[in-house]
Short mmCIF file of C-alpha atoms in Angstrom, two decimals:
data_model
loop_
_atom_site.label_atom_id
_atom_site.label_comp_id
_atom_site.label_asym_id
_atom_site.label_seq_id
_atom_site.Cartn_x
_atom_site.Cartn_y
_atom_site.Cartn_z
CA MET A 2 -123.38 -73.92 1.59
CA ALA A 3 -120.63 -72.46 -0.13
CA THR A 4 -117.09 -73.89 -0.15
CA LEU A 5 -114.03 -72.07 0.57
CA PRO A 6 -111.20 -71.99 -2.16
CA VAL A 7 -108.36 -74.36 -1.49
CA GLY A 8 -106.03 -71.31 -0.43
CA ASP A 9 -108.50 -69.97 1.87
CA ARG A 10 -108.84 -73.15 3.44
CA GLY A 11 -105.40 -73.86 4.04
CA GLN A 12 -104.98 -70.42 5.44
CA LYS A 13 -107.85 -70.98 7.98
CA LYS A 14 -106.36 -74.13 9.09
CA LYS A 15 -102.93 -72.67 9.47
CA ARG A 16 -104.41 -69.74 11.55
CA ILE A 17 -106.27 -72.42 13.48
CA ILE A 18 -103.20 -74.29 14.33
CA THR A 19 -101.22 -71.17 15.21
CA LEU A 20 -103.78 -70.03 17.88
CA VAL A 21 -103.90 -73.47 19.32
CA LEU A 22 -100.10 -73.63 19.56
CA MET A 23 -100.07 -70.17 21.02
CA ALA A 24 -102.89 -71.06 23.56
CA ILE A 25 -100.76 -73.93 24.75
CA PHE A 26 -97.71 -72.06 24.97
CA LEU A 27 -99.29 -69.26 27.08
CA MET A 28 -100.79 -71.99 29.42
CA SER A 29 -97.57 -73.86 29.89
CA ALA A 30 -95.87 -70.30 30.70
CA SER A 31 -98.18 -69.52 33.10
CA PHE A 32 -97.56 -72.82 34.83
CA PHE A 33 -94.10 -71.59 35.68
CA LEU A 34 -94.86 -68.09 36.32
CA ILE A 35 -97.31 -68.39 39.02
CA ASP A 36 -96.25 -67.87 42.74
CA ARG A 37 -96.22 -71.36 44.14
CA LYS A 38 -95.81 -70.20 47.94
CA GLU A 39 -96.03 -73.59 49.96
CA GLU A 40 -99.17 -73.53 51.92
CA THR A 41 -99.37 -73.61 55.59
CA MET A 42 -100.50 -76.82 56.40
CA ILE A 43 -100.59 -78.56 59.62
CA ILE A 44 -101.50 -81.97 61.08
CA VAL A 45 -103.98 -82.31 63.91
CA SER A 46 -104.08 -85.42 66.03
CA PHE A 47 -107.09 -86.41 68.12
CA PRO A 48 -106.89 -88.52 71.18
CA ASN A 49 -108.57 -91.65 69.30
CA GLY A 50 -105.35 -91.55 66.84
CA ARG A 51 -107.14 -90.21 63.85
CA GLU A 52 -105.23 -87.37 62.17
CA LEU A 53 -106.53 -84.59 60.02
CA GLU A 54 -104.52 -82.24 57.61
CA THR A 55 -105.57 -78.55 57.84
CA GLU A 56 -104.65 -75.48 56.15
CA VAL A 57 -104.16 -72.28 58.33
CA ALA A 58 -105.68 -69.06 57.61
CA ASP A 59 -102.40 -67.05 58.58
CA THR A 60 -103.06 -63.74 56.61
CA PRO A 61 -105.74 -61.10 57.25
CA GLU A 62 -107.21 -61.71 53.70
CA LYS A 63 -107.38 -65.44 54.21
CA LEU A 64 -109.22 -64.75 57.77
CA LEU A 65 -111.44 -62.24 55.93
CA VAL A 66 -112.53 -64.45 52.70
CA GLY A 67 -112.02 -67.77 54.23
CA LEU A 68 -110.52 -70.92 52.79
CA ALA A 69 -113.52 -72.03 50.76
CA PHE A 70 -114.06 -71.55 47.12
CA ARG A 71 -110.61 -71.93 45.68
#
């Protein structure tokens, strides 16, 4: 197995660190840029006292696709 010269190894390490930092920056930036619209949640109360928190499909797209697989 051929070994890289010390200078090439340093550049490769620097490139990997730069890519990792860029990936972390992009993921953290996307966290703040996503549209966080409050979901429509209601609580359904049954006669026996049990409560169920449910999400409402209130747009035509949600009705068409459904609320599964998210």
